[in-house]
Coordinates of C-alpha atoms in Angstrom, one line a residue:
Chain A
M1 CA 31.8 -20.8 -6.4
Q2 CA 28.6 -20.7 -8.4
Y3 CA 25.4 -21.1 -6.4
Q4 CA 23.6 -24.4 -7.1
W5 CA 19.9 -23.6 -7.6
D6 CA 17.6 -26.3 -6.4
F7 CA 14.0 -25.8 -7.4
S8 CA 13.0 -29.4 -6.9
L9 CA 12.0 -28.8 -3.3
I10 CA 9.5 -26.2 -4.6
F11 CA 7.8 -29.0 -6.5
D12 CA 8.0 -31.3 -3.5
N13 CA 6.2 -28.7 -1.4
L14 CA 3.7 -27.5 -3.9
P15 CA 0.8 -28.8 -1.7
V16 CA 2.0 -26.7 1.2
L17 CA 2.3 -23.6 -0.9
W18 CA -1.1 -24.4 -2.5
R19 CA -2.7 -24.4 1.0
G20 CA -1.1 -21.0 1.5
V21 CA -2.6 -19.7 -1.7
V22 CA -6.0 -20.9 -0.7
V23 CA -5.8 -19.1 2.7
T24 CA -4.6 -16.0 1.0
L25 CA -7.5 -16.0 -1.5
H26 CA -10.0 -16.8 1.2
L27 CA -8.8 -14.0 3.5
A28 CA -8.5 -11.5 0.5
A29 CA -12.0 -12.4 -0.8
M30 CA -13.6 -12.0 2.7
C31 CA -11.8 -8.7 3.4
L32 CA -12.7 -7.3 0.0
L33 CA -16.4 -8.1 0.3
A34 CA -16.8 -6.9 3.9
G35 CA -14.6 -3.9 3.2
L36 CA -16.6 -2.8 0.1
A37 CA -19.8 -3.2 2.1
L38 CA -18.6 -1.2 5.1
G39 CA -16.9 1.3 2.8
F40 CA -20.2 2.1 1.2
V41 CA -21.7 2.8 4.6
I42 CA -18.8 5.0 5.5
A43 CA -19.1 6.9 2.2
L44 CA -22.9 7.5 2.9
M45 CA -21.9 8.9 6.3
R46 CA -19.4 11.2 4.6
L47 CA -22.1 12.5 2.3
S48 CA -24.8 12.6 5.0
K49 CA -26.8 15.7 5.9
F50 CA -25.9 15.2 9.6
A51 CA -22.7 16.8 10.8
A52 CA -22.1 14.1 13.4
A53 CA -22.2 11.3 10.7
R54 CA -19.9 13.3 8.4
V55 CA -17.4 13.9 11.2
F56 CA -17.4 10.2 12.1
G57 CA -17.0 9.1 8.5
R58 CA -14.1 11.5 8.0
A59 CA -12.4 10.4 11.2
F60 CA -12.7 6.8 10.3
V61 CA -11.2 7.3 6.8
E62 CA -8.4 9.6 8.0
F63 CA -7.5 7.2 10.9
F64 CA -7.3 4.0 8.9
R65 CA -5.6 5.6 6.0
N66 CA -2.9 7.3 8.1
V67 CA -1.9 4.3 10.2
P68 CA 0.2 1.5 8.7
A69 CA -1.9 -1.7 8.0
L70 CA 0.6 -3.8 9.9
I71 CA 0.0 -1.8 13.1
Q72 CA -3.8 -2.3 12.6
L73 CA -3.3 -6.1 12.3
I74 CA -1.1 -6.2 15.3
W75 CA -3.5 -4.1 17.3
F76 CA -6.4 -6.4 16.5
Y77 CA -4.3 -9.4 17.4
Y78 CA -2.5 -8.3 20.6
A79 CA -4.5 -5.3 21.9
F80 CA -8.2 -5.7 21.0
P81 CA -8.6 -9.1 22.9
I82 CA -7.6 -7.3 26.1
L83 CA -10.3 -4.7 25.4
I84 CA -13.1 -7.2 24.8
G85 CA -11.8 -9.8 27.2
A86 CA -11.8 -12.7 24.7
Q87 CA -9.1 -14.4 22.7
M88 CA -9.1 -13.9 19.0
S89 CA -7.8 -16.2 16.2
P90 CA -5.1 -14.8 14.0
F91 CA -7.4 -15.2 11.0
M92 CA -10.1 -13.2 12.7
A93 CA -7.7 -10.4 13.8
A94 CA -6.3 -10.2 10.2
F95 CA -9.9 -10.1 8.8
L96 CA -10.9 -7.3 11.1
G97 CA -7.7 -5.2 10.5
I98 CA -7.7 -5.6 6.7
T99 CA -11.5 -5.1 6.4
L100 CA -11.5 -1.8 8.2
N101 CA -8.4 -0.7 6.2
T102 CA -10.1 -1.6 3.0
A103 CA -13.4 0.1 4.0
A104 CA -11.5 3.4 4.6
F105 CA -9.9 3.3 1.1
S106 CA -13.0 2.1 -0.7
A107 CA -15.2 4.7 1.0
E108 CA -13.1 7.3 -0.8
I109 CA -13.7 5.5 -4.1
Y110 CA -17.5 5.6 -3.6
R111 CA -17.4 9.2 -2.5
A112 CA -15.2 10.3 -5.5
G113 CA -17.5 8.3 -7.8
I114 CA -20.7 9.7 -6.5
Q115 CA -19.4 13.3 -6.5
S116 CA -18.1 12.9 -10.0
L117 CA -21.6 13.1 -11.3
E118 CA -23.0 16.5 -12.1
R119 CA -25.4 18.1 -9.6
G120 CA -28.1 18.3 -12.3
Q121 CA -28.7 14.6 -12.0
W122 CA -29.7 15.0 -8.3
E123 CA -31.8 18.1 -9.0
G124 CA -33.6 16.5 -11.9
A125 CA -34.5 13.4 -9.9
M126 CA -35.6 15.6 -7.0
A127 CA -37.8 17.6 -9.4
I128 CA -39.7 14.4 -10.3
G129 CA -40.2 13.7 -6.6
M130 CA -37.6 11.2 -5.6
G131 CA -36.1 11.0 -2.1
R132 CA -32.3 11.0 -1.5
A133 CA -32.1 7.2 -1.2
Q134 CA -34.2 6.6 -4.3
I135 CA -32.0 9.0 -6.3
L136 CA -28.9 7.3 -5.1
R137 CA -30.2 3.8 -6.0
R138 CA -32.0 4.5 -9.2
I139 CA -30.1 7.4 -10.8
I140 CA -26.6 7.9 -9.3
L141 CA -25.2 4.4 -8.6
P142 CA -26.1 2.8 -11.9
Q143 CA -24.2 5.6 -13.7
V144 CA -21.1 5.7 -11.5
F145 CA -20.7 2.0 -10.9
Q146 CA -18.8 1.4 -14.1
R147 CA -16.6 4.4 -13.4
M148 CA -15.6 3.0 -10.1
L149 CA -14.9 -0.5 -11.4
P150 CA -11.2 0.0 -12.2
A151 CA -10.6 1.6 -8.8
F152 CA -12.2 -1.3 -7.1
T153 CA -10.1 -3.8 -9.0
N154 CA -7.0 -1.8 -7.9
R155 CA -8.2 -2.1 -4.4
A156 CA -8.5 -5.9 -4.8
V157 CA -4.9 -5.9 -5.9
E158 CA -3.9 -4.0 -2.8
V159 CA -6.0 -6.3 -0.6
A160 CA -4.3 -9.4 -2.0
K161 CA -0.9 -7.8 -1.3
V162 CA -1.9 -6.7 2.2
T163 CA -3.0 -10.2 3.3
S164 CA 0.7 -11.1 3.2
L165 CA 1.1 -9.0 6.4
A166 CA -1.1 -11.6 8.2
S167 CA 1.9 -13.9 8.2
V168 CA 3.3 -11.7 11.0
I169 CA 0.5 -12.7 13.3
S170 CA 0.9 -16.3 12.0
V171 CA -2.1 -16.7 9.7
Q172 CA -1.0 -19.6 7.6
E173 CA -1.3 -17.9 4.2
L174 CA 1.2 -18.0 1.3
M175 CA 3.8 -15.7 2.8
Y176 CA 3.7 -17.6 6.1
Q177 CA 4.2 -21.0 4.4
G178 CA 7.0 -19.5 2.4
R179 CA 8.8 -18.3 5.5
L180 CA 8.2 -21.6 7.2
L181 CA 9.6 -23.6 4.3
S182 CA 12.6 -21.4 3.8
S183 CA 13.6 -21.8 7.5
T184 CA 13.0 -25.5 7.3
Y185 CA 15.1 -26.2 4.3
Y186 CA 17.6 -23.3 4.5
R187 CA 16.8 -22.5 0.9
P188 CA 15.4 -19.0 1.2
L189 CA 16.5 -18.0 -2.3
E190 CA 14.5 -20.5 -4.2
I191 CA 11.5 -20.5 -1.9
L192 CA 11.1 -16.8 -1.5
T193 CA 11.7 -16.3 -5.3
A194 CA 9.0 -18.9 -6.0
V195 CA 6.6 -17.3 -3.6
G196 CA 7.1 -14.0 -5.3
F197 CA 6.2 -15.6 -8.7
I198 CA 3.2 -17.3 -7.2
Y199 CA 1.9 -13.9 -5.9
L200 CA 2.6 -12.4 -9.4
I201 CA 0.6 -15.2 -11.0
V202 CA -2.3 -14.7 -8.6
I203 CA -2.4 -10.8 -8.7
Y204 CA -1.3 -9.9 -12.2
P205 CA -4.6 -10.9 -13.9
L206 CA -6.4 -8.4 -11.6
S207 CA -4.0 -5.6 -12.5
L208 CA -4.3 -6.4 -16.2
A209 CA -8.1 -6.4 -15.9
S210 CA -8.0 -3.0 -14.2
M211 CA -5.7 -1.6 -16.9
L212 CA -7.8 -2.9 -19.8
M213 CA -11.0 -1.4 -18.2
E214 CA -9.3 2.0 -17.8
R215 CA -8.1 1.9 -21.4
R216 CA -11.6 1.0 -22.7
M217 CA -13.2 3.8 -20.7
A218 CA -10.6 6.3 -21.9
R219 CA -11.5 5.3 -25.5
N220 CA -15.2 5.6 -24.9
Q221 CA -15.1 9.1 -23.6
Chain B
M1 CA -14.1 -6.1 35.8
P2 CA -13.3 -3.3 33.4
Y3 CA -9.8 -3.0 32.1
E4 CA -7.6 -0.4 34.0
W5 CA -5.9 1.7 31.4
D6 CA -2.4 2.8 32.3
F7 CA -0.6 4.8 29.6
L8 CA 2.0 6.1 32.1
A9 CA 3.8 2.8 32.3
V10 CA 4.1 2.9 28.6
L11 CA 5.1 6.5 28.4
A12 CA 7.8 5.8 30.9
Q13 CA 9.5 3.9 28.1
W14 CA 9.7 7.1 26.0
P15 CA 13.4 6.8 25.2
L16 CA 12.7 3.5 23.3
L17 CA 9.8 5.0 21.5
L18 CA 11.8 8.1 20.6
S19 CA 14.6 6.0 19.2
G20 CA 12.0 4.1 17.2
L21 CA 10.6 7.3 15.8
L22 CA 14.0 8.4 14.7
G23 CA 14.6 5.0 13.2
T24 CA 11.4 5.3 11.2
I25 CA 12.3 8.8 10.0
K26 CA 15.9 7.7 9.1
I27 CA 14.8 4.7 6.9
A28 CA 12.0 6.7 5.4
V29 CA 14.4 9.5 4.3
I30 CA 16.9 7.0 2.9
A31 CA 14.1 5.1 1.1
I32 CA 12.5 8.2 -0.5
A33 CA 15.8 9.6 -1.6
A34 CA 17.0 6.3 -3.1
G35 CA 13.5 5.6 -4.5
V36 CA 13.5 8.8 -6.4
I37 CA 16.8 7.9 -8.1
V38 CA 15.7 4.4 -9.0
G39 CA 12.3 5.8 -10.1
G40 CA 14.0 8.3 -12.4
L41 CA 16.1 5.6 -14.0
V42 CA 13.1 3.3 -14.5
A43 CA 10.9 6.1 -15.9
A44 CA 13.7 6.9 -18.3
M45 CA 13.8 3.3 -19.4
R46 CA 10.0 3.2 -19.9
L47 CA 10.2 6.3 -22.1
S48 CA 13.1 5.0 -24.1
R49 CA 13.0 4.7 -27.9
L50 CA 14.6 1.2 -27.7
W51 CA 11.9 -1.4 -27.1
P52 CA 14.1 -3.9 -25.1
V53 CA 14.8 -1.1 -22.6
R54 CA 11.1 -0.2 -22.5
L55 CA 10.2 -3.9 -21.9
L56 CA 12.7 -4.2 -19.1
G57 CA 11.3 -1.1 -17.4
T58 CA 7.7 -2.4 -17.8
I59 CA 8.7 -5.8 -16.3
Y60 CA 10.4 -4.1 -13.4
V61 CA 7.3 -1.9 -12.6
D62 CA 4.8 -4.7 -13.0
F63 CA 6.8 -7.1 -10.9
Y64 CA 6.9 -4.7 -7.9
R65 CA 3.3 -3.6 -8.3
N66 CA 2.0 -7.1 -8.2
T67 CA 4.0 -8.7 -5.4
P68 CA 3.6 -7.8 -1.7
G69 CA 6.2 -5.5 0.0
I70 CA 6.9 -7.8 2.9
L71 CA 8.2 -10.4 0.4
H72 CA 10.9 -8.0 -0.8
F73 CA 12.0 -7.3 2.7
F74 CA 12.5 -11.0 3.3
W75 CA 14.1 -11.6 -0.1
F76 CA 16.7 -8.9 0.4
Y77 CA 17.5 -10.0 4.0
Y78 CA 17.5 -13.8 3.6
A79 CA 17.7 -14.7 -0.1
L80 CA 20.1 -12.1 -1.6
P81 CA 23.1 -13.1 0.7
V82 CA 22.8 -16.6 -0.7
L83 CA 23.0 -15.3 -4.2
S84 CA 25.7 -12.7 -3.8
N85 CA 27.8 -13.6 -0.7
V86 CA 27.1 -10.1 0.7
S87 CA 25.3 -10.2 4.0
L88 CA 23.1 -7.2 4.6
G89 CA 22.1 -5.8 8.0
P90 CA 18.5 -5.2 8.8
L91 CA 18.7 -1.5 7.9
E92 CA 20.5 -2.1 4.6
A93 CA 18.1 -4.9 3.5
A94 CA 15.0 -2.9 4.5
A95 CA 16.3 0.2 2.8
L96 CA 17.1 -1.7 -0.4
A97 CA 13.7 -3.4 -0.4
L98 CA 11.9 -0.1 0.2
A99 CA 14.0 1.8 -2.4
T100 CA 13.5 -0.7 -5.2
Q101 CA 9.8 -1.0 -4.6
S102 CA 9.2 2.7 -4.2
G103 CA 11.3 3.2 -7.3
A104 CA 8.7 1.2 -9.2
F105 CA 5.9 3.4 -7.9
Y106 CA 7.8 6.7 -8.4
A107 CA 8.7 5.7 -11.9
E108 CA 4.9 5.5 -12.6
V109 CA 4.5 9.0 -11.1
F110 CA 7.2 10.4 -13.3
R111 CA 6.0 8.7 -16.4
G112 CA 2.4 9.8 -15.7
G113 CA 3.5 13.4 -15.3
I114 CA 5.6 13.4 -18.4
G115 CA 3.0 11.6 -20.4
S116 CA 0.3 14.2 -19.4
I117 CA 2.2 16.9 -21.3
R118 CA 0.8 17.4 -24.8
K119 CA 2.8 16.2 -27.8
G120 CA 2.8 19.7 -29.3
Q121 CA 5.2 20.7 -26.5
W122 CA 7.8 18.2 -27.7
E123 CA 7.2 19.1 -31.3
G124 CA 7.6 22.8 -30.6
A125 CA 10.8 22.2 -28.7
K126 CA 12.1 20.1 -31.6
A127 CA 11.2 22.8 -34.1
L128 CA 13.4 25.2 -32.0
G129 CA 16.3 22.8 -32.6
M130 CA 16.3 21.1 -29.2
I131 CA 17.3 17.5 -28.9
R132 CA 15.2 15.1 -26.7
G133 CA 17.2 15.6 -23.5
Q134 CA 17.1 19.3 -23.8
A135 CA 13.4 19.4 -24.6
L136 CA 12.8 17.1 -21.6
R137 CA 14.9 19.3 -19.2
R138 CA 13.9 22.7 -20.4
V139 CA 10.3 22.4 -21.7
I140 CA 8.6 19.2 -20.4
L141 CA 9.9 18.6 -16.9
P142 CA 9.2 22.2 -15.6
Q143 CA 5.6 21.7 -16.6
A144 CA 5.2 18.1 -15.6
A145 CA 6.8 18.6 -12.2
R146 CA 3.8 20.5 -10.9
R147 CA 1.4 17.7 -11.9
M148 CA 3.7 15.1 -10.2
I149 CA 3.5 16.7 -6.8
A150 CA 0.2 15.3 -5.6
P151 CA 0.9 11.7 -6.6
F152 CA 4.5 12.0 -5.4
T153 CA 3.4 12.9 -1.9
E154 CA 0.8 10.2 -1.9
R155 CA 3.5 7.6 -2.8
S156 CA 5.8 9.0 -0.2
F157 CA 3.2 8.5 2.5
E158 CA 2.8 4.9 1.4
I159 CA 6.5 4.5 1.8
I160 CA 6.5 6.0 5.3
K161 CA 3.7 3.5 6.3
T162 CA 5.6 0.6 4.6
T163 CA 8.7 1.3 6.8
S164 CA 6.8 -0.5 9.6
L165 CA 7.5 -3.7 7.7
A166 CA 11.2 -3.3 8.6
S167 CA 10.2 -4.4 12.1
T168 CA 9.9 -8.0 10.7
L169 CA 13.7 -7.8 10.1
S170 CA 14.2 -6.5 13.6
Y171 CA 15.3 -3.1 12.5
G172 CA 14.7 -0.7 15.4
E173 CA 12.0 1.5 13.9
L174 CA 8.8 2.6 15.7
L175 CA 6.9 -0.7 15.5
Y176 CA 9.8 -2.8 16.6
Q177 CA 10.6 -0.6 19.5
G178 CA 6.9 -0.6 20.4
M179 CA 7.0 -4.4 20.5
M180 CA 9.9 -4.2 23.0
V181 CA 7.9 -1.7 25.1
A182 CA 4.9 -4.0 25.0
S183 CA 6.9 -6.9 26.3
I184 CA 8.7 -4.9 28.9
T185 CA 5.5 -3.3 30.3
F186 CA 3.0 -6.2 29.6
R187 CA 0.7 -3.5 28.3
P188 CA 0.1 -4.3 24.6
L189 CA -3.3 -2.5 24.5
E190 CA -1.8 0.9 25.6
T191 CA 1.4 0.4 23.6
Y192 CA -0.2 -0.5 20.3
T193 CA -2.9 2.1 20.7
L194 CA -0.2 4.7 21.4
L195 CA 1.8 3.5 18.4
A196 CA -1.2 3.9 16.1
L197 CA -1.7 7.5 17.5
I198 CA 2.0 8.3 16.9
Y199 CA 1.8 7.1 13.3
F200 CA -1.4 9.0 12.8
A201 CA 0.0 12.2 14.2
L202 CA 3.1 11.9 12.1
L203 CA 1.3 11.2 8.8
F204 CA -1.7 13.5 9.4
S205 CA 0.5 16.5 10.1
L206 CA 2.8 15.7 7.2
S207 CA -0.3 15.5 4.9
A208 CA -1.6 18.8 6.2
L209 CA 1.8 20.3 5.5
A210 CA 1.8 18.8 2.0
K211 CA -1.7 20.2 1.3
W212 CA -0.6 23.6 2.4
G213 CA 2.5 23.4 0.2
E214 CA 0.4 22.3 -2.8
S215 CA -2.0 25.1 -2.4
R216 CA 0.9 27.6 -2.2
L217 CA 2.3 26.2 -5.5
Q218 CA -1.1 26.3 -7.1
A219 CA -1.4 30.0 -6.2
Y220 CA 0.9 31.0 -9.1

């Protein structure tokens, strides 16, 4: 017997799915901003003159890149509250886990970007009397920022996808709403397929932007 | 009152954790092997001379790159049986989800490697009378393979990390068994910390091994 598709319930439940999209975007935007900021600090530590800061930066990056993101979320939800002796909302746990994860990956983007510039730029700036922080702010970052933009956009794509893991600790984002609806209506095929397409619609423009930026940079070189 | 750490209670459950580790390794090996086959096929599609085949390959890759992995796990476990009347166990569903999504990423690795070889190599092979398949096998791939190694290992590490999502389908890999241990011992802090350390040790030693292997290959 042919399966009877029924997409009408998707349209009936669009407000529920929309609420999920809003939470997904909210979580992704917060994690991306906080992750990029923290990642910059970690990158500075990795490029620091002090061995202790370099070791810490390296350990941070290696640890968060070599442990699955899902474990990090679960750890912040179930284990971290015991350590600090306070309950934590699912959203907060997801925010912390994804932010630290994003920071580790974006630290590597900053580091690779900063190191991609020839040493002469540093030496030249030093010769006219600038300090390290000044050189970084006035000479290095303005030149490498554009080079790093596609990589950051790719990171945004990854962050948007990773937020779906927050459904496991019951953050009510898109994936969570999809799972809830599919168990309520016993229509997993239509609902999960629709959720897939909603993710595609949300995320694809970012991928496209990153691809176009890369293409333009390749042409300019 | 400071928290009293007790890793011994958690370590006492080592048989569960060991079976979880084996479950992780098993599904990772299946997913990587199947992913390479899918990836090879999709890369061949994307390099095809027929545009509908190329388009299909592009859609496949773009779809998987722009949707979250956990969705594919749920889709294969809950939605596919509705469509096809075949019911999949957690291992089969998770392996299918992993293999199809890693296929999309491997396809990009293969395509990137082949694309990085200069056109002159193809033309030279053609001038010697080789057809496309021969040129690919004898001239292009041997050169491209070396450039694919680094992105290939990077993708494989992503797959190993993604196997943890199989726990949501209650397949007994490391995370799922760890959740059992946490509920048996009432010690989530120690359990999940230990789990993170096990994953770290596994992936960090594998990446050290991969780096060593790469430097050996580069020596020639």
